[in-house]
XYZ file of C-alpha atoms in Angstrom:
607
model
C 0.000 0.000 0.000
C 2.935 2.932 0.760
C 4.409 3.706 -2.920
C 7.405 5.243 -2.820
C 8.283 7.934 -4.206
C 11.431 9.323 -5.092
C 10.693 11.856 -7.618
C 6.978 13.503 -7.653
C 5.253 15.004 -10.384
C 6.361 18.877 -9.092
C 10.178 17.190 -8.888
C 9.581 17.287 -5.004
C 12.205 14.488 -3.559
C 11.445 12.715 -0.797
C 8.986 9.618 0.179
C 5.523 9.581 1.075
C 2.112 7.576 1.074
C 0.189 8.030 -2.410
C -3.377 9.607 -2.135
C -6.220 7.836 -3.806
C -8.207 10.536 -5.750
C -10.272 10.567 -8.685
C -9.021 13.628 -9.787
C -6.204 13.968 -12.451
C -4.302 16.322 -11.248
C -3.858 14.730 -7.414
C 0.079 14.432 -6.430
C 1.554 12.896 -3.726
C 2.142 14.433 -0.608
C 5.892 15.139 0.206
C 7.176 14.718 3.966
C 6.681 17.134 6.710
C 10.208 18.830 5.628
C 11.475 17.884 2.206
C 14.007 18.842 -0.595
C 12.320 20.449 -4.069
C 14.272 20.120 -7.286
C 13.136 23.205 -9.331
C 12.989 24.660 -12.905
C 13.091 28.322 -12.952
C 11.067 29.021 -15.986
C 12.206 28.310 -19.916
C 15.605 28.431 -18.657
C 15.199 24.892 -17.510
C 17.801 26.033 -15.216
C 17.563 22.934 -12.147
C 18.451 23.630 -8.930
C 18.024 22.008 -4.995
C 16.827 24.074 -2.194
C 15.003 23.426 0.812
C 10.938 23.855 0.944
C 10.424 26.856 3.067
C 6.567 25.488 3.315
C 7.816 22.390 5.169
C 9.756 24.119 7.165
C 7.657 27.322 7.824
C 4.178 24.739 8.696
C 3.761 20.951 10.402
C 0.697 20.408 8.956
C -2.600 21.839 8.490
C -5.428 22.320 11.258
C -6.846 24.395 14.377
C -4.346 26.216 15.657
C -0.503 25.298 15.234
C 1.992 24.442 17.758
C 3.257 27.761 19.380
C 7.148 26.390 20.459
C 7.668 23.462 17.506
C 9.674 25.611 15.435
C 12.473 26.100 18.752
C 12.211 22.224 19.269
C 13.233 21.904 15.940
C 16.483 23.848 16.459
C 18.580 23.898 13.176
C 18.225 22.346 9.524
C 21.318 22.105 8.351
C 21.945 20.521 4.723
C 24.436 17.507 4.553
C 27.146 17.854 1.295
C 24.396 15.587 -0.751
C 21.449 17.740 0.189
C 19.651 15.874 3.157
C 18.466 17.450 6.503
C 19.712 16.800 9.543
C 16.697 17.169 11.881
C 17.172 17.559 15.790
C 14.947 14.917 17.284
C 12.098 15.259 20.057
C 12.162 13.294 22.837
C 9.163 12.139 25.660
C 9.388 16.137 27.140
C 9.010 17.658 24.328
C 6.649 15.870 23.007
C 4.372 16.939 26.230
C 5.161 20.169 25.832
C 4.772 20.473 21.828
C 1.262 18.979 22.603
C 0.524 21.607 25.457
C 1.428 24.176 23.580
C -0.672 23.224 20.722
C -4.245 22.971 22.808
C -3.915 25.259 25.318
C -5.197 28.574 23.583
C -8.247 30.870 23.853
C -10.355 28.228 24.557
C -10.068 28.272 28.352
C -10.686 32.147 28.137
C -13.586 32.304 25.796
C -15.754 29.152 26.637
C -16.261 29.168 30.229
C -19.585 31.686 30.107
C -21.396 29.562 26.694
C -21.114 26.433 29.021
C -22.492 27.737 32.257
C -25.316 29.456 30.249
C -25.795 25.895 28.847
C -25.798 23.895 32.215
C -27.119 26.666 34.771
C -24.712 25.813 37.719
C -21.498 25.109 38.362
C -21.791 21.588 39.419
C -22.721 20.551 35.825
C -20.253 23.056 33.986
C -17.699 20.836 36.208
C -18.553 17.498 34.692
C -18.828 18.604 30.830
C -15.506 20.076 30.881
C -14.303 16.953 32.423
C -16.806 14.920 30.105
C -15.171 16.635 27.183
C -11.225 16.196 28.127
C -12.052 12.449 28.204
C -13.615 12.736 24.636
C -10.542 14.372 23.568
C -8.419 11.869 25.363
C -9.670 9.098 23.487
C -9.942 10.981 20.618
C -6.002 12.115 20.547
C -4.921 8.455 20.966
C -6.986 7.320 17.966
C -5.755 9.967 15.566
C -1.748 9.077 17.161
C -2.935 5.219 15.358
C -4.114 7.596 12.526
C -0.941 9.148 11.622
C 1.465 6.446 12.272
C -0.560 4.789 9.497
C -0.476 7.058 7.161
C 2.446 9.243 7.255
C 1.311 11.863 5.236
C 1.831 15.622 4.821
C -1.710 17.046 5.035
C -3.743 16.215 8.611
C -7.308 15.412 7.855
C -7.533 16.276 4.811
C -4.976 13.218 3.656
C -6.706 11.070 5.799
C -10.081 11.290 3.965
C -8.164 11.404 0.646
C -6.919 7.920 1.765
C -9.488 6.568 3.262
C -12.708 7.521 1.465
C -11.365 8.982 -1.474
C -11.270 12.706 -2.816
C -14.890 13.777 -2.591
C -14.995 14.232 1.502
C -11.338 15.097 1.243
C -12.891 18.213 -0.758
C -15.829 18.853 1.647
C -13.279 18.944 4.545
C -11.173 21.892 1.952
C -14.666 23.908 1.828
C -15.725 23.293 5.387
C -12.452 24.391 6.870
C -10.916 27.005 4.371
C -14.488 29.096 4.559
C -15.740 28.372 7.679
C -13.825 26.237 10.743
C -10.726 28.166 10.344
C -11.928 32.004 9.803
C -14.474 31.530 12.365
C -11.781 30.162 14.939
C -9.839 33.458 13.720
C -12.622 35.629 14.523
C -12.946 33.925 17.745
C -9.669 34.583 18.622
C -9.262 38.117 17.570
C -12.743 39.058 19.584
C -11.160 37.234 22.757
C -8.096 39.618 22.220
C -10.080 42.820 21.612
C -12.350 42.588 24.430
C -9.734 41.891 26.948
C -7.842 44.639 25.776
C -10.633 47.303 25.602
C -13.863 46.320 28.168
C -11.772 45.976 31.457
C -9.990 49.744 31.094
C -13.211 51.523 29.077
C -16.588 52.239 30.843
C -19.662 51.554 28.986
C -20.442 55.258 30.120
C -17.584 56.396 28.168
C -17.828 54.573 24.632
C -21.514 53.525 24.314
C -20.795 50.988 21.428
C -18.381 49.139 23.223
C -19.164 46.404 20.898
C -18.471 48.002 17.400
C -15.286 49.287 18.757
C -14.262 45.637 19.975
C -15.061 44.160 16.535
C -13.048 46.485 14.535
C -10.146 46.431 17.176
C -10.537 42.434 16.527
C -10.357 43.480 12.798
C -7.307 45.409 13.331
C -5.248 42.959 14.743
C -6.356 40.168 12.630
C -4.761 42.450 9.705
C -2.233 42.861 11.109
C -1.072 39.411 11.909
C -2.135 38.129 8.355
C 0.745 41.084 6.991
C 2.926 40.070 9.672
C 2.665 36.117 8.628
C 2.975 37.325 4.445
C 6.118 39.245 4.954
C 7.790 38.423 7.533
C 7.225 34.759 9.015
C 10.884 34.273 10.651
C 9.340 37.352 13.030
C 6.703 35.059 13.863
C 8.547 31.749 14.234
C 10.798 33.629 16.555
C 8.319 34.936 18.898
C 6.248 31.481 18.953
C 8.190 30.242 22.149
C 8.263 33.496 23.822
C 3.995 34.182 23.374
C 4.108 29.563 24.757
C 5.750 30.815 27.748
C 3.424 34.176 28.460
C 0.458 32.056 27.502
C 1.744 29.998 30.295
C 2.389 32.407 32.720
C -1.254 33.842 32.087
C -2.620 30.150 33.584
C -0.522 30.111 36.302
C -1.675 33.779 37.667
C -5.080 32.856 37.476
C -4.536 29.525 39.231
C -2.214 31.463 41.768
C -4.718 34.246 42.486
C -7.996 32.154 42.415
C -6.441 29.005 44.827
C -4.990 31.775 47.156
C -8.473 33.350 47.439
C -10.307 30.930 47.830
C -7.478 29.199 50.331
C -7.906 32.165 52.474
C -11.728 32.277 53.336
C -13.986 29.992 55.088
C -16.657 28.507 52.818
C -17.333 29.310 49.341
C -18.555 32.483 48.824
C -21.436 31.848 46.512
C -24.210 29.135 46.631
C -22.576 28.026 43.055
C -22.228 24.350 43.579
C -25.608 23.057 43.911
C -25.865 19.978 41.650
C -29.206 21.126 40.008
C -30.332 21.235 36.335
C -31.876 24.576 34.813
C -34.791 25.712 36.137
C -37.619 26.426 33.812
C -36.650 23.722 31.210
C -38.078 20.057 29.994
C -35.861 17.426 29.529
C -35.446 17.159 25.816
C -34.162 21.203 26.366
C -31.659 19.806 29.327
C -30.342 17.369 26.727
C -29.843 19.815 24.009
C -28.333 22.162 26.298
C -25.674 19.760 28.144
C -24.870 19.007 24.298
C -23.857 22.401 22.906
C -22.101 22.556 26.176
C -19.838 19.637 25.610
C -19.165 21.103 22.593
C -18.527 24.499 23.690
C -15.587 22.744 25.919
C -14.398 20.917 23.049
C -13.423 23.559 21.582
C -10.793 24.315 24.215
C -9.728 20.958 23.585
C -9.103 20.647 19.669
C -5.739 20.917 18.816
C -4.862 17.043 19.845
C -4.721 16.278 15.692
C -1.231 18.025 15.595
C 0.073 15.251 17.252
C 0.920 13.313 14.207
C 2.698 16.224 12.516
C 5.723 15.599 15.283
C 5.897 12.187 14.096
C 9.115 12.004 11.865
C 10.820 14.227 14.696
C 10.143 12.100 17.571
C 12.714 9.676 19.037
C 11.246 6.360 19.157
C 7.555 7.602 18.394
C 5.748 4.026 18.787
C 7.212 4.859 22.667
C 7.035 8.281 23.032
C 4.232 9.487 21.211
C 0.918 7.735 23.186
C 2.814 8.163 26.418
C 3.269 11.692 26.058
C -0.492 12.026 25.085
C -1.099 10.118 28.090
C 1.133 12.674 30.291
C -0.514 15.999 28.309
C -3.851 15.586 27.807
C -4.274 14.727 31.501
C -2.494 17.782 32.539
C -4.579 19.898 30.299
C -7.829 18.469 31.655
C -6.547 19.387 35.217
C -5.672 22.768 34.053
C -9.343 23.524 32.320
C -10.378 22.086 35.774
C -8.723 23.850 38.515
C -9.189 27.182 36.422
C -12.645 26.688 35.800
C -12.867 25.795 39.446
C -11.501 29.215 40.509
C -13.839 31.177 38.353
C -16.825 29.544 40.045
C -15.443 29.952 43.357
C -14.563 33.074 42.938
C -17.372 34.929 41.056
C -21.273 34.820 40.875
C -23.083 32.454 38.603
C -24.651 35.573 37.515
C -21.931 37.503 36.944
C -20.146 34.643 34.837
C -23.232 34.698 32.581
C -23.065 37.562 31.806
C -19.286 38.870 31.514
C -17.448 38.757 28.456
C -14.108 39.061 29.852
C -13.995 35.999 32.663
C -10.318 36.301 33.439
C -10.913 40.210 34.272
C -13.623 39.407 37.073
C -11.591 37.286 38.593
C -8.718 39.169 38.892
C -11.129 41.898 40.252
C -12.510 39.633 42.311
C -10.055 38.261 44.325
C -7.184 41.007 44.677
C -7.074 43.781 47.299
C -8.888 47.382 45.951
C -5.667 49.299 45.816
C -3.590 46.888 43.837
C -6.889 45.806 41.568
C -6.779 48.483 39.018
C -2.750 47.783 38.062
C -2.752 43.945 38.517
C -5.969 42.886 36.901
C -5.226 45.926 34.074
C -1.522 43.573 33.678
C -3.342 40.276 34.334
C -6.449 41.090 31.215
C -3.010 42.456 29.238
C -1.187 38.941 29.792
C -4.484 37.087 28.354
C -4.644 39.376 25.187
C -0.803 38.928 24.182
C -0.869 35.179 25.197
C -4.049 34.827 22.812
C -2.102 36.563 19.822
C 0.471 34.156 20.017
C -2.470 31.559 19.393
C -3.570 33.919 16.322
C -0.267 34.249 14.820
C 0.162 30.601 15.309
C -3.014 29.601 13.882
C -2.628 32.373 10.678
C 0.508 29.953 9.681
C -1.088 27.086 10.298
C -4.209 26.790 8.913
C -3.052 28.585 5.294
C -1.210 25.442 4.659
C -5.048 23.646 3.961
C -5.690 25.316 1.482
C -2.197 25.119 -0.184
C -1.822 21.432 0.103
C -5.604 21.440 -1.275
C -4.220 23.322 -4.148
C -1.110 20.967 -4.461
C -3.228 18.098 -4.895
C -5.661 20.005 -7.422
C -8.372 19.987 -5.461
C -8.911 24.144 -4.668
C -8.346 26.874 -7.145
C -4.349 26.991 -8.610
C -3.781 30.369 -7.231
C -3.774 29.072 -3.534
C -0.396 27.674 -4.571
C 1.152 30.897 -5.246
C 3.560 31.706 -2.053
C 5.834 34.517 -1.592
C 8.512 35.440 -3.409
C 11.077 36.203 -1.163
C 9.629 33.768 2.348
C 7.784 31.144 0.797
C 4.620 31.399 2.509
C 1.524 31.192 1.087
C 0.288 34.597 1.149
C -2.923 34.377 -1.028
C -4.257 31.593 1.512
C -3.140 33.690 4.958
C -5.440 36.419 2.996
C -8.289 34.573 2.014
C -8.718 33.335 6.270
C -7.986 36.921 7.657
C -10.442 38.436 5.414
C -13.413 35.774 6.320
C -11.863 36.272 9.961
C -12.555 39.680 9.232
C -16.241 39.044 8.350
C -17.130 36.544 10.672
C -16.013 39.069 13.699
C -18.853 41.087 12.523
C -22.077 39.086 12.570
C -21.599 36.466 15.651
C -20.513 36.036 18.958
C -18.196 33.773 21.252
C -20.830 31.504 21.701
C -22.395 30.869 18.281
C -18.904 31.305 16.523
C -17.758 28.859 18.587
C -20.545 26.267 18.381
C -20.094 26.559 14.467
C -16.259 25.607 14.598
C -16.990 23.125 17.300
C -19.407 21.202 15.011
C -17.713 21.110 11.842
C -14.683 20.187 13.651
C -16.321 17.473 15.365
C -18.067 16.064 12.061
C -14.525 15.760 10.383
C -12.584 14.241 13.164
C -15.365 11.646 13.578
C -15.119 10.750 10.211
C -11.404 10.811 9.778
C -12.073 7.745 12.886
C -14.329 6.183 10.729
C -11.775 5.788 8.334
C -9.622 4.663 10.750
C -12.062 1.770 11.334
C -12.351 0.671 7.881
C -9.165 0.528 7.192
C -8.296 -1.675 9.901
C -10.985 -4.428 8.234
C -10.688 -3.357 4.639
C -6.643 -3.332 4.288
C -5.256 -5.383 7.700
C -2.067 -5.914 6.178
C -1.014 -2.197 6.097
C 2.140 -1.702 8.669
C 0.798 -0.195 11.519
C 3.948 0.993 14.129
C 0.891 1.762 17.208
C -2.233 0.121 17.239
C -4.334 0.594 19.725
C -7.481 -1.841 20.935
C -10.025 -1.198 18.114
C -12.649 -0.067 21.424
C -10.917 2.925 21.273
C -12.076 4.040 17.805
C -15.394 2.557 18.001
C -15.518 4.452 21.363
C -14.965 7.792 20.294
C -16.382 7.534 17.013
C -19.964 6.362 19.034
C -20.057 9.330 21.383
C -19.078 11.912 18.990
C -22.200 10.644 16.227
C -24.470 10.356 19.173
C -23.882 13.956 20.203
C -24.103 14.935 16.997
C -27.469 13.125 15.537
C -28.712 14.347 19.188
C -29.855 18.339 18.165
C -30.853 16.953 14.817
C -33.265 14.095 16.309
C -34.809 16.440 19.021
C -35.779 18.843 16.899
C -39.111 20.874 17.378
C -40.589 24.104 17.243
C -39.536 25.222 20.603
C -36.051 24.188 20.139
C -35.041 25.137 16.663
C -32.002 27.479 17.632
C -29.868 25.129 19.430
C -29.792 22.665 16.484
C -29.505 25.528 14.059
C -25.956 24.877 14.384
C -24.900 21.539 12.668
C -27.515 21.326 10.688
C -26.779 24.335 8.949
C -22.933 23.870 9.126
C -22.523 20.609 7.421
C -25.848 21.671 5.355
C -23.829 24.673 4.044
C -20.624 22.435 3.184
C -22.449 19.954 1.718
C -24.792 21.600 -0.372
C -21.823 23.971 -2.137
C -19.142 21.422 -1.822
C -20.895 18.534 -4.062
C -21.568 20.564 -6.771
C -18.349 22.221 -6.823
C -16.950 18.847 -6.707
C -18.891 17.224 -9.312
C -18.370 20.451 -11.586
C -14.946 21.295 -11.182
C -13.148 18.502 -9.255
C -14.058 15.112 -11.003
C -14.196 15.629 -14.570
C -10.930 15.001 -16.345
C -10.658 17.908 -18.213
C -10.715 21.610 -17.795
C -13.767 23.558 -18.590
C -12.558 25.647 -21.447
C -13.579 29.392 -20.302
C -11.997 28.447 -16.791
C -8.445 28.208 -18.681
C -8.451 32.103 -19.762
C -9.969 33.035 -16.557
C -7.518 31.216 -14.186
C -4.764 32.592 -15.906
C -5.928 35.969 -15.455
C -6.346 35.171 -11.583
C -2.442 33.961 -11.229
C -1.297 37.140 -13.373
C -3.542 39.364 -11.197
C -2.321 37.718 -7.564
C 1.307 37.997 -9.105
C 0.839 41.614 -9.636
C -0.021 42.449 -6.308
C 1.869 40.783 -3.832
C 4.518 39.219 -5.655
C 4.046 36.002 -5.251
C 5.225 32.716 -7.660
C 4.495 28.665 -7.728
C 6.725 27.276 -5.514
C 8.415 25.324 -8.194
C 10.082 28.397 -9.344
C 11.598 29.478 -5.834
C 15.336 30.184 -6.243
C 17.692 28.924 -3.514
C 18.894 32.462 -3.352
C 17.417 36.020 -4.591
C 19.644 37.533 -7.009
C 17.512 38.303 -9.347
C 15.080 41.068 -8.366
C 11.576 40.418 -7.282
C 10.168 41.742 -10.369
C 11.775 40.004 -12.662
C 11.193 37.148 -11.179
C 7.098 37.108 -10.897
C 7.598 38.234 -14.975
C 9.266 35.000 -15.412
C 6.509 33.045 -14.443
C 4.524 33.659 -16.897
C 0.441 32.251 -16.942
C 1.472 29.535 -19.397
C 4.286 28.152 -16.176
C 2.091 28.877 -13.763
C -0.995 26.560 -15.271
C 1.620 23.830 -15.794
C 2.996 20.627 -13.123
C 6.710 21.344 -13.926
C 7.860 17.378 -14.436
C 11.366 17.214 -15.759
C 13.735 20.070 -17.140
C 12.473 21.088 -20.450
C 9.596 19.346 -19.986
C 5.856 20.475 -19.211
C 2.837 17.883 -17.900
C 0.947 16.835 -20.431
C -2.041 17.582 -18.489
C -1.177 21.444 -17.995
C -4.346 22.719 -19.289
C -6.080 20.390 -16.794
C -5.341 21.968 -13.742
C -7.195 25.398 -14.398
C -10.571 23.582 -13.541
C -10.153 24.770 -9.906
C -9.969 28.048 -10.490
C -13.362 28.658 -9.286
């Protein structure tokens, strides 16, 4: 079943897992970090360098890991053009995994759940009801990756396992919707605790407008920060880990001291009771939006398989340090979640949009509150932008290996001239980001990504299950007992058919939410796919107009197919985006002097 690969289609050298796809155009994906042989132009001159996209991104998903690039250390070429990569032990493992699902989540979930359950008692048990899911969940996708080794996260794994049609619905569901939702979520987090603790609603009356287009702001200005100038980014990744870090332990430091130092709780928060006022098909619906409200502070746990080909001894290391993390990340969303309860009114938590502020306020001394909690609310917002820069690399890299594998529109394979990152992709998130930010909130936004996130993982176990009685023979370095697929794969489709089932007049809202996500992706994905994916050949009118697309992107931010990336930059930028002209740029570069047969082809994604 693994091919290998020496020489791709693109001239990319290294060896990877073929994808199964229907479409012409699909090409294998290339390791993790790779060496590209490339033609620059009608030169044919050939040359070696390494792929700045492999090194820049570890695969594609949620938000990336925030310290991978310093565990890395340096790539240094051999004399016959390998890499010598520094390898990852059991530590950091742990910590590459804490660092990649430990994010916004625990700041921006906490009031959507207690609305959800009512008390604290409940709120308790669905964050600890989610880790669990996610526990489960991590160790089947660590049997996922270490089964197929591929470049690509989820999106291989459907390509693999089902083929290239979900493969495609995962490219719609995440590149217009999972991703620039999670950005908006993440920019609103940052906004808000940088503007409602030090402005009065007295003083600026649309507190909310100006939070949105301070959210705006500074998702701008991390997509331009991630275009042109991504070694900025990958150098400030470990410092934003540690201040993200820092940020958890002051509010676990403040809110155990408090409540060490009185008596009794001071609220009547942990009466085990359900919300008052409700039947029980509402109670149902409602503890289900709340598990996946927490869940969203848990996704991240897919990144473990892009550490694979880094780790020492990974059939070892890799489910014991998702043993060690996840645990210690469920403790953390535990303990913190504990001290907000304990430390503030129910009411108050339902109705705040900055938890980590009333906290702070709570529980320090009046003339030190207005310095420390300002500091403390400060700490949150910078520790969340490390997330959002993070995530901005990340997540641009679906859409790109989509594009690889000619299954989204050619231009999403442009990158920049001069860094190598995939700028048209960054600005295709940050401008939904951007639009997202202005029609929901924390809650809906993140009931939308929780979903669709949800849906895809559960299917990517699926495929994990089939595969284990459809092709048994495949090498599999960890297996796990197949309970724990079936497990996970059982409780996430019964919380998901759940809102769908109960369904009613009274209730409509609360299952708005998945049936309208995966309605959306499904319902413009399949035609898409059918129209432009699976034929063979290129619609004729699509040719002209995707050339015109690559010219136009070209012209204004001087960007190129990776193929024709020099190993150096003497030639000015310029010249080189006029070198690669629309009949290179529709064309697989094969062999020197030589262009695919099939060049025409790959304009059918254009659209």
């Amino acid at each position: 079943m693994a091919d290998q690969h020496n020489d791709d289609e693109g001239g990319r050298v290294g060896s990877s897992l073929s994808l199964k796809s229907t479409s012409p155009h699909s090409q294998v994906f290339a390791s993790t970090i790779t060496l590209s042989k490339k033609y620059d132009g009608p030169s044919n001159r050939s040359f070696k360098s390494k792929s700045t996209i492999g090194i820049h991104a570890h695969g594609s998903g949620f938000v990336g890991p925030l310290i991978l690039p310093s565990l890395h250390g340096s790539l240094d070429s051999d004399d016959e053009g390998g890499i010598h990569r520094m390898k990852i032990g059991l530590l950091g493992c742990c910590i590459v995994l804490l660092g990649c699902v430990l994010g916004s989540g625990i700041f921006a979930a906490p009031q959507g759940i207690l609305n959800m359950t009512g008390n604290a008692g409940v709120t308790l048990l669905v964050w600890l009801s989610a880790g669990l899911i996610a526990l489960i969940a991590a160790l089947s996708f660590v049997e996922l990756g270490c089964t197929f080794p591929v470049s690509g996260g989820d999106y291989a794994y459907l390509n693999e396992c089902f083929g290239s049609y979900p493969a495609f619905l995962f490219q719609i569901s995440h590149n217009l919707v999972v991703c620039p939702v999670c950005g908006a979520i993440m920019g609103t987090v940052i906004a808000k605790n940088l503007l409602i603790p030090n402005i009065p609603s007295s003083h600026c009356p649309e507190i909310d407008w100006a939070v949105r287009l301070v959210a705006i702001m500074f998702i701008m200005l991390l997509v331009l920060v991630n275009c042109k100038n991504p070694q900025l980014t990958g150098r400030i990744q470990g410092s934003l880990m540690v201040i993200n870090v820092a940020a958890i332990a002051l509010m676990l430091v403040c809110g155990l001291t408090a409540i060490g130092l009185r008596k009794g709780m001071p609220h009547a928060n942990f009466k085990l009771q359900l919300k008052p006022g409700l039947d029980a098909k509402a109670h149902v619906l409602n503890l289900v939006n709340a598990l996946y409200q927490a869940s969203f502070s848990y996704f991240g746990y897919t990144y473990v398989n892009y550490i694979t080909e880094e780790l020492e001894n990974p059939t070892r290391n890799l489910p014991i340090g998702v043993c060690i993390s996840m645990p210690i990340i469920i403790c953390l969303n535990l303990f913190i979640n504990f001290c907000y309860i304990a430390t503030i009114p129910l009411e108050e938590m339902m109705t705040t949009t900055t938890i980590a502020d009333n906290m702070f306020r709570a529980v320090l001394p009046d003339h030190v509150e207005p310095y420390v909690a300002w500091m403390a609310t400060s700490l949150v917002a910078v520790a969340v932008t490390g997330g959002l820069t993070s995530y901005f690399l990340t997540c641009s890299r679906i859409s790109y290996t989509g594009a690889r594998n000619g299954d989204f529109p050619a231009i999403f394979k442009l990158v920049d001239v001069n860094h190598g990152t995939p700028v048209v992709s960054i600005i295709l998130i940050g401008v939904l980001a951007s639009c997202f930010t202005m029609v929901g909130t924390i809650p809906d936004l993140i009931l939308v990504a929780a979903y669709l996130e949800s849906f895809f993982n559960c299917v990517c176990i699926y495929g994990l299950i089939y595969v284990r009685f459809k092709r048994p023979d495949i090498p599999r370095p960890i297996k796990f007992p197949l309970f724990v697929p079936i497990l996970y794969a059982a409780i996430s489709t019964l919380i998901f058919v759940i809102p769908i089932v109960l369904v009613d007049g009274s209730n409509y809202k609360t299952s708005l939410y998945p049936v309208a996500g995966i309605g959306f992706v499904v319902l413009l994905g399949t035609p898409l796919y059918l129209l432009l994916v699976r034929p063979r050949h290129a619609w004729p009118p699509l040719i002209p107009l995707n050339a015109w697309l690559m010219k136009t992107c070209q012209k204004l931010w001087l960007v190129i197919p990776e193929e024709l990336l020099p190993p150096d930059h003497d030639e000015g930028e310029e010249e080189l985006v006029a070198s690669s002209s629309s009949d290179v740029t529709l064309s697989k570069i094969s062999s020197p002097g030589s262009v695919d047969e099939n060049d025409d082809d790959t304009a059918k994604t254009s659209t």
